[in-house]
Coordinates of C-alpha atoms in Angstrom, one line a residue:
M1 CA 98.8 37.6 140.0
K2 CA 100.5 39.8 137.4
L3 CA 100.8 36.9 135.1
F4 CA 97.1 35.5 135.4
L5 CA 96.1 39.2 134.4
E6 CA 98.3 39.6 131.6
I7 CA 97.1 36.0 130.2
F8 CA 93.7 37.1 130.7
S9 CA 93.9 40.3 128.8
F10 CA 95.9 38.7 126.3
N11 CA 92.8 36.2 125.8
L12 CA 90.3 38.9 125.6
L13 CA 92.3 40.5 122.7
I14 CA 92.7 37.0 120.8
F15 CA 89.2 35.4 121.6
P16 CA 86.7 38.7 122.1
V17 CA 83.5 37.6 123.7
A18 CA 80.4 39.3 122.2
S19 CA 78.6 41.8 124.5
Y20 CA 75.2 42.0 122.6
A21 CA 75.4 45.8 123.3
Y22 CA 73.1 48.4 121.2
L23 CA 74.1 52.0 120.3
D24 CA 70.8 53.7 118.9
P25 CA 71.5 56.2 116.1
G26 CA 70.8 59.3 118.0
T27 CA 73.3 58.2 121.1
G28 CA 75.9 57.4 118.4
S29 CA 75.3 61.1 116.6
M30 CA 75.8 62.7 120.0
L31 CA 78.9 60.9 120.8
L32 CA 80.1 61.7 117.5
S33 CA 79.6 65.3 118.0
V34 CA 80.9 65.2 121.7
F35 CA 84.4 63.7 120.1
V36 CA 84.3 66.2 117.2
G37 CA 84.0 69.0 119.6
F38 CA 86.4 68.1 122.2
S39 CA 88.9 67.5 119.1
S40 CA 88.2 70.9 118.0
A41 CA 88.3 72.5 121.2
A42 CA 91.5 70.8 121.8
Y43 CA 93.2 71.9 118.2
F44 CA 92.5 75.5 118.8
G45 CA 93.2 75.4 122.5
L46 CA 96.6 74.6 121.6
R47 CA 96.8 76.9 118.4
R48 CA 96.4 79.4 121.0
L49 CA 98.3 78.3 123.9
P50 CA 101.3 80.4 122.9
S51 CA 99.4 83.7 122.9
L52 CA 97.6 82.5 126.5
L53 CA 101.1 81.9 128.1
R54 CA 102.2 85.5 127.0
A55 CA 99.0 86.8 128.4
G56 CA 99.4 85.3 131.5
A57 CA 103.1 86.3 132.0
Y58 CA 101.9 90.1 131.2
K59 CA 99.3 89.8 133.7
L60 CA 101.4 88.4 136.3
T61 CA 104.3 90.9 135.6
G62 CA 102.0 94.0 135.1
K63 CA 103.1 94.4 131.2
K64 CA 100.9 95.2 128.7
G65 CA 102.8 94.4 125.5
R66 CA 105.3 97.3 126.0
I67 CA 103.1 100.0 124.5
D68 CA 103.2 103.1 126.4
K69 CA 100.2 103.9 128.4
A70 CA 98.3 107.3 126.8
S71 CA 95.3 109.2 126.5
I72 CA 94.9 109.3 123.0
V73 CA 95.8 106.4 120.4
F74 CA 95.6 106.0 117.0
Y75 CA 96.0 102.7 114.9
S76 CA 96.4 102.1 111.2
E77 CA 96.4 99.1 109.3
S78 CA 98.9 100.6 106.6
K79 CA 100.1 103.5 105.1
N80 CA 97.0 104.0 102.9
Y81 CA 95.2 105.7 105.9
W82 CA 97.6 107.9 106.9
P83 CA 95.9 110.7 104.8
T84 CA 93.0 110.2 107.0
F85 CA 94.9 110.4 110.4
K86 CA 97.3 112.9 109.2
P87 CA 95.2 116.1 109.8
I88 CA 93.8 115.2 112.9
I89 CA 97.3 114.7 114.5
S90 CA 98.4 117.6 112.9
E91 CA 95.6 119.6 114.8
L92 CA 96.5 117.7 118.2
I93 CA 100.1 118.8 117.8
K94 CA 99.3 122.3 117.5
N95 CA 97.7 122.1 120.8
N96 CA 100.3 120.5 122.6
V97 CA 98.3 116.9 122.9
D98 CA 100.3 114.1 123.3
V99 CA 99.4 111.4 120.8
V100 CA 100.6 107.6 120.5
Y101 CA 100.4 106.4 116.7
L102 CA 100.5 102.2 116.3
T103 CA 101.1 101.4 112.9
S104 CA 101.3 97.7 111.2
D105 CA 103.2 99.2 108.1
E106 CA 107.0 100.1 108.6
D107 CA 107.1 102.5 105.7
E108 CA 104.6 105.1 107.1
E109 CA 105.1 108.8 106.6
I110 CA 105.0 109.4 110.2
F111 CA 108.5 107.7 110.5
K112 CA 110.1 110.0 108.1
N113 CA 108.3 113.4 108.4
P114 CA 110.1 115.6 111.1
S115 CA 107.0 117.2 111.8
F116 CA 105.8 114.4 113.5
R117 CA 108.9 113.8 115.7
N118 CA 107.1 114.5 118.9
V119 CA 104.6 111.9 118.3
K120 CA 105.0 108.2 119.7
A121 CA 105.0 106.2 117.0
R122 CA 105.5 102.2 116.9
F123 CA 105.6 99.7 114.7
I124 CA 103.9 96.8 116.4
G125 CA 103.9 94.1 113.8
K126 CA 101.4 92.6 111.5
G127 CA 98.5 90.4 111.9
N128 CA 98.0 88.5 115.1
Q129 CA 101.2 89.9 116.4
A130 CA 99.7 93.7 116.1
F131 CA 96.1 92.3 117.4
F132 CA 97.6 90.9 120.4
K133 CA 99.2 93.9 121.4
L134 CA 96.0 96.1 120.8
N135 CA 94.3 93.5 123.1
F136 CA 96.1 94.5 125.7
L137 CA 96.1 98.2 124.9
E138 CA 95.6 100.7 127.7
C139 CA 94.3 104.2 126.9
D140 CA 91.6 106.7 127.0
I141 CA 90.3 106.6 123.6
L142 CA 91.6 104.2 120.6
V143 CA 90.9 106.1 117.2
L144 CA 90.6 103.4 114.2
T145 CA 89.3 103.1 110.7
T146 CA 89.2 99.2 111.0
P147 CA 86.0 97.7 111.0
G148 CA 84.8 94.6 113.0
V149 CA 86.2 95.4 116.5
D150 CA 85.4 92.5 118.7
V151 CA 84.0 90.6 115.9
L152 CA 87.4 90.1 113.8
Q153 CA 91.1 89.9 115.1
I154 CA 90.8 92.9 117.1
K155 CA 89.1 92.3 120.5
R156 CA 87.9 95.2 122.7
S157 CA 90.7 95.8 125.8
R158 CA 89.9 96.2 129.3
G159 CA 92.2 98.8 129.3
V160 CA 90.8 101.0 126.6
K161 CA 87.9 103.2 127.8
N162 CA 86.5 104.1 124.4
Y163 CA 86.7 103.0 121.0
V164 CA 86.4 105.5 118.1
H165 CA 85.9 104.6 114.4
I166 CA 86.2 107.3 111.7
V167 CA 84.1 106.4 108.6
H168 CA 87.0 107.8 106.0
S169 CA 84.8 108.2 103.2
L170 CA 81.2 110.1 102.2
S171 CA 79.6 106.9 101.1
D172 CA 76.8 105.3 103.1
I173 CA 78.0 102.3 104.9
H174 CA 76.0 99.8 102.8
G175 CA 79.3 98.5 101.4
Y176 CA 81.0 97.3 104.7
K177 CA 80.9 94.0 106.1
L178 CA 78.2 93.0 108.5
Y179 CA 78.5 94.1 112.2
S180 CA 81.6 96.5 111.1
F181 CA 80.2 98.9 113.8
D182 CA 78.4 97.3 116.2
Y183 CA 80.9 97.3 119.1
Y184 CA 82.2 100.8 118.6
D185 CA 81.6 103.0 121.9
T186 CA 81.8 106.4 119.2
I187 CA 81.5 106.8 115.6
L188 CA 82.4 110.0 114.1
V189 CA 80.5 110.2 110.8
S190 CA 80.6 112.4 107.5
G191 CA 76.8 113.1 107.1
S192 CA 73.2 112.6 108.0
S193 CA 72.7 109.3 105.7
Q194 CA 75.8 107.3 107.7
E195 CA 74.3 108.4 111.0
E196 CA 70.6 107.2 109.9
S197 CA 72.0 104.0 108.5
L198 CA 74.0 103.0 111.8
R199 CA 70.7 104.0 113.9
H200 CA 68.8 101.6 111.9
L201 CA 71.3 99.2 112.6
E202 CA 71.3 99.5 116.4
K203 CA 67.7 99.4 116.8
T204 CA 67.4 96.4 114.4
R205 CA 69.9 94.2 116.6
G206 CA 69.6 95.6 119.8
T207 CA 73.0 96.8 120.3
I208 CA 73.8 99.5 122.7
R209 CA 73.4 103.0 121.7
K210 CA 76.6 104.4 120.5
E211 CA 77.5 108.2 120.4
I212 CA 77.3 109.1 116.6
V213 CA 79.0 112.6 115.5
R214 CA 78.9 114.5 112.5
L215 CA 82.2 116.1 111.9
G216 CA 83.2 115.3 108.4
C217 CA 85.6 113.6 106.6
P218 CA 89.5 114.4 107.8
Y219 CA 91.4 113.3 104.7
L220 CA 89.1 115.7 102.2
D221 CA 90.9 118.6 104.0
N222 CA 94.1 118.3 102.5
L223 CA 92.6 117.8 99.3
V224 CA 90.8 120.9 99.2
S225 CA 93.2 123.2 100.2
R226 CA 95.8 121.8 97.5
A227 CA 93.1 121.5 95.2
N228 CA 92.3 125.5 95.0
K229 CA 96.2 125.8 93.7
V230 CA 96.2 123.5 91.0
K231 CA 95.8 124.5 87.6
F232 CA 94.2 121.9 85.4
T233 CA 95.4 121.7 81.9
D234 CA 95.1 118.1 80.3
K235 CA 91.6 117.5 79.0
N236 CA 92.0 113.9 78.0
I237 CA 93.3 111.8 81.1
L238 CA 90.4 109.1 82.4
L239 CA 90.9 108.1 86.1
L240 CA 89.5 104.6 86.6
A241 CA 88.9 104.4 90.3
P242 CA 87.0 101.4 91.0
T243 CA 86.0 100.2 94.6
W244 CA 87.1 96.9 96.1
G245 CA 85.5 93.3 96.5
K246 CA 82.6 92.3 94.9
N247 CA 80.7 95.6 94.2
S248 CA 83.8 96.4 92.0
F249 CA 83.7 96.8 88.6
L250 CA 87.0 94.7 88.4
Y251 CA 84.5 91.4 88.7
K252 CA 81.7 92.9 86.1
Y253 CA 83.5 94.0 83.2
S254 CA 86.3 92.5 81.3
P255 CA 89.6 93.8 81.6
E256 CA 89.7 94.4 77.8
L257 CA 87.7 97.8 78.7
L258 CA 91.4 99.3 79.0
K259 CA 92.0 98.7 75.4
I260 CA 88.7 99.8 74.0
L261 CA 89.0 103.2 76.4
S262 CA 92.8 103.9 74.8
S263 CA 91.7 103.1 71.5
R264 CA 89.4 106.3 71.6
G265 CA 92.1 108.3 72.5
Y266 CA 92.0 108.8 76.5
K267 CA 95.2 108.3 78.6
L268 CA 94.5 105.7 81.3
I269 CA 95.3 106.3 85.1
F270 CA 94.3 103.1 86.9
R271 CA 94.0 103.6 90.8
P272 CA 92.2 100.8 92.6
H273 CA 91.1 100.7 96.1
P274 CA 93.8 99.9 98.5
Q275 CA 92.0 97.1 100.0
S276 CA 91.9 95.4 96.4
L277 CA 95.5 95.0 97.1
I278 CA 94.8 92.6 100.0
S279 CA 91.3 91.3 98.8
D280 CA 91.0 91.0 95.1
K281 CA 94.6 90.0 94.1
E282 CA 93.9 87.7 91.3
I283 CA 91.2 89.9 89.4
L284 CA 93.5 92.9 90.2
R285 CA 96.4 90.8 88.4
D286 CA 94.4 90.3 85.3
W287 CA 93.6 94.0 84.8
L288 CA 97.2 95.0 85.6
K289 CA 98.1 92.5 82.6
I290 CA 96.3 94.2 80.3
L291 CA 97.2 98.0 81.7
N292 CA 100.9 97.2 81.1
E293 CA 100.5 96.6 77.5
I294 CA 98.8 99.9 76.9
E295 CA 101.6 102.4 76.0
G296 CA 101.4 105.5 78.2
S297 CA 98.9 104.5 80.7
E298 CA 99.7 104.7 84.8
Y299 CA 99.1 102.3 87.6
D300 CA 98.7 104.5 90.9
N301 CA 98.8 102.6 94.3
R302 CA 100.3 105.5 96.5
P303 CA 98.7 106.5 99.7
D304 CA 98.0 110.0 98.5
G305 CA 95.6 110.1 95.5
F306 CA 96.0 114.0 95.1
D307 CA 98.3 113.6 91.7
S308 CA 95.9 111.1 90.1
L309 CA 92.7 113.0 91.0
S310 CA 93.9 116.6 90.2
R311 CA 95.2 115.6 86.7
S312 CA 92.5 113.8 85.5
S313 CA 89.4 115.5 83.7
I314 CA 87.1 112.6 84.0
M315 CA 86.6 109.6 86.3
L316 CA 85.0 106.1 85.8
S317 CA 84.3 104.0 88.8
D318 CA 81.2 102.1 90.6
L319 CA 80.2 102.1 94.1
S320 CA 83.6 103.9 95.4
G321 CA 83.4 106.8 97.8
V322 CA 86.1 108.3 95.5
V323 CA 83.4 109.6 93.3
F324 CA 82.5 112.3 95.7
D325 CA 86.0 113.5 96.3
F326 CA 86.2 113.8 92.6
S327 CA 82.9 115.5 92.4
F328 CA 82.8 118.0 95.2
V329 CA 86.5 119.0 95.7
F330 CA 87.6 119.0 92.0
K331 CA 84.4 119.7 90.5
R332 CA 84.8 117.4 87.4
P333 CA 82.4 114.8 85.9
V334 CA 82.3 111.1 86.9
V335 CA 80.4 108.3 84.9
T336 CA 79.8 105.2 87.3
I337 CA 79.1 101.7 85.9
G338 CA 77.8 98.7 87.6
G339 CA 74.3 97.9 89.3
N340 CA 73.3 98.0 93.2
F341 CA 75.3 96.9 96.4
V342 CA 75.8 93.1 96.8
K343 CA 73.8 92.9 100.0
E344 CA 74.8 89.0 101.1
G345 CA 77.4 89.5 103.9
F346 CA 77.5 93.5 104.1
E347 CA 75.8 96.2 106.0
A348 CA 73.3 96.4 103.3
W349 CA 71.8 93.1 103.7
D350 CA 70.1 94.6 107.2
L351 CA 69.2 98.3 105.7
P352 CA 65.7 99.0 104.4
K353 CA 66.9 101.8 101.9
D354 CA 69.3 102.0 99.4
A355 CA 72.5 104.1 99.8
W356 CA 72.0 107.9 99.8
E357 CA 74.6 107.9 96.8
L358 CA 72.8 105.9 94.4
S359 CA 70.3 108.8 93.8
S360 CA 73.1 111.1 93.2
Y361 CA 75.5 109.8 90.9
D362 CA 73.0 111.4 88.0
L363 CA 73.8 114.6 89.9
I364 CA 77.4 114.6 89.8
G365 CA 77.8 112.8 86.0
K366 CA 76.0 109.8 84.8
R367 CA 75.3 106.3 85.8
I368 CA 75.1 103.1 83.8
D369 CA 73.6 99.9 85.2
S370 CA 74.2 97.8 82.4
T371 CA 76.8 95.0 82.2
S372 CA 75.9 93.7 79.1
S373 CA 78.3 92.3 76.1
N374 CA 78.0 96.0 74.3
S375 CA 78.1 97.8 77.4
S376 CA 81.7 98.8 76.9
E377 CA 80.8 100.8 73.7
E378 CA 77.9 102.7 75.8
I379 CA 80.6 103.5 78.4
C380 CA 82.7 105.3 75.7
E381 CA 79.7 107.3 74.4
V382 CA 78.7 108.5 77.8
L383 CA 82.2 109.6 78.6
E384 CA 82.4 111.6 75.5
T385 CA 78.9 113.2 75.8
I386 CA 79.4 113.8 79.7
Q387 CA 82.8 115.2 79.2
S388 CA 81.6 117.8 76.4
S389 CA 78.4 118.9 77.7
F390 CA 78.3 118.5 81.8
K391 CA 77.6 121.1 83.9
Q392 CA 77.1 121.2 87.7
N393 CA 74.4 122.1 89.1
E394 CA 75.9 124.3 92.0
A395 CA 73.1 124.8 94.2
E396 CA 72.2 120.9 94.4
I397 CA 75.8 119.7 95.1
N398 CA 75.9 122.4 97.7
T399 CA 72.8 121.0 99.0
L400 CA 74.2 117.5 99.0
I401 CA 77.5 118.6 100.6
S402 CA 75.5 120.3 103.4
Q403 CA 73.9 117.1 104.2
E404 CA 76.6 114.4 103.5
A405 CA 79.9 116.1 103.3
I406 CA 79.7 118.1 106.7
N407 CA 82.6 120.5 107.2
L408 CA 84.2 119.7 103.7
G409 CA 87.7 120.9 103.9
N410 CA 87.7 121.7 107.7
A411 CA 86.9 118.5 109.3
S412 CA 89.9 117.7 111.4
K413 CA 89.8 120.7 113.9
G414 CA 86.5 119.6 115.0
I415 CA 87.4 116.0 115.2
A416 CA 90.6 116.9 117.2
A417 CA 88.5 119.1 119.3
F418 CA 86.3 116.3 120.2
L419 CA 89.0 113.6 120.9
V420 CA 90.6 116.2 123.5
N421 CA 87.1 117.0 125.0
K422 CA 86.3 113.2 125.1
S423 CA 89.6 112.3 126.6
S424 CA 89.2 115.0 129.6
K425 CA 85.3 113.9 130.2
L426 CA 86.8 109.9 130.5
Q427 CA 89.7 111.0 132.9
K428 CA 87.1 112.8 135.1
Q429 CA 84.9 110.1 135.4
A430 CA 87.5 107.6 136.1
K431 CA 88.8 109.7 139.1
K432 CA 84.9 110.3 139.9
N433 CA 84.2 106.4 140.1
Q434 CA 87.8 105.7 141.9
P435 CA 87.0 103.3 144.8
I436 CA 88.2 104.2 148.3
T437 CA 91.6 102.8 148.8
S438 CA 93.4 101.6 152.1
S439 CA 95.9 104.4 151.2
R440 CA 93.2 107.0 151.2
I441 CA 91.8 105.9 154.5
Y442 CA 95.5 106.0 155.9
R443 CA 95.8 109.4 154.9
I444 CA 92.9 110.3 156.7
F445 CA 94.2 108.6 160.1
G446 CA 97.7 110.2 159.4
N447 CA 95.9 113.6 160.3
L448 CA 94.6 112.3 163.5
K449 CA 97.4 112.2 165.8
H450 CA 95.9 114.6 168.2
K451 CA 92.4 113.2 167.8
K452 CA 90.6 110.3 169.6
F453 CA 90.6 107.2 167.7
I454 CA 86.6 107.4 167.4
G455 CA 86.8 110.9 165.6
G456 CA 89.0 109.2 163.3
I457 CA 86.5 106.3 162.8
S458 CA 83.9 109.3 162.1
L459 CA 85.8 110.9 159.6
V460 CA 86.2 107.9 157.7
L461 CA 82.7 107.0 157.8
E462 CA 81.7 110.5 156.6
A463 CA 84.5 110.1 153.7
V464 CA 82.7 106.9 152.5
E465 CA 79.4 108.4 152.9
K466 CA 80.2 111.3 151.0
R467 CA 82.0 109.3 147.9
K468 CA 78.9 107.2 147.7
M469 CA 76.6 110.2 147.2
E470 CA 79.2 111.6 144.6
I471 CA 79.2 108.0 142.9
G472 CA 75.3 108.2 143.0
S473 CA 75.4 111.6 141.4

């Protein structure tokens, strides 16, 4: 029988018989889609298999990625965000609040500064290694400056009760990528326009209403306190401070602009946005090549920009939020170049109004929209005119600060107090919602040695009803 089946199978292969079957195009397309779908699922499933196995192991053993359970936790992508977190953590330390600081940068100041030795600071790796640990974190509050939670790599952990985002700039949110804020619980903003934009996105997208609190921009606290002690001397230093991504003047102008500016007698300090070091590597390389050819020029990529800001007499920028740091804190003029925000792929796409700063550039200096071939000469002329004749309208600037830079120079105290209060509320709510466990019932029965069993049951039922009322209220 086995021999017969082998011979029969061999004949079918050598002498196939026509089946006269018909596969219509629609069915063929469907089968192809199913095949592609299964193949893709299998591919990505295999890629995720190590993470899934580790996750399963953590669940079985009860471990959570070896990160200490804490009330307030900060996560930093790199040392460039330390100036935002530092003043807040300093305030928390003053009030004896335990803090955990997680970072993806081994070169963070917190590991070197003895003032923060009591902070539980940990390097949790970069990329997927860090994201995996964050996805199994347990704490009351996780504070980040990272956009796109539950959209990009950082997924919401069931063990985190409240995700808090700090908008670390005075600019409006138009320049953030789509859905940057949608899945945060709380957002701490610097002014009224940021809140208005966020509320519009909630309404447009139908997302859950977040807690949005106007508390200010914390990294400006340090700038303000230090700026009051600086004596400005050199009037020929030009600070070039482009933003990152397609809104940057790096993409709209030629690097030869650096040579033209230098020929006009300016000493150049070039300080790109920290994200450009990651997102704009190729174009940044072209600009730095030209910069290195100019004698006396400086390239500043330090996390703390105070030195460059305090020494410069005038700034050339675009849509970067640093223009208001320079204007509000150091009271010096800014020339902004380039057009409006690129909307495609950014929050600006879903916002009906222009960013508030677009109407304020002429108040803090001068805005140039042109990117034509002769615009380099126009930039030089405007720089010279503004530097020699610019005077701030203090009344208008103060009005702008009261609206868009709340608590300028004193934001970190309010943020620290908010985080402590929020953590306390979350802990009380957790206790209130704690289910009645067998151990609690056992404690009730443990006190019934000299009472009848029926009376014990009665007490248990009363406790249950009381608990229900507490939860209901």
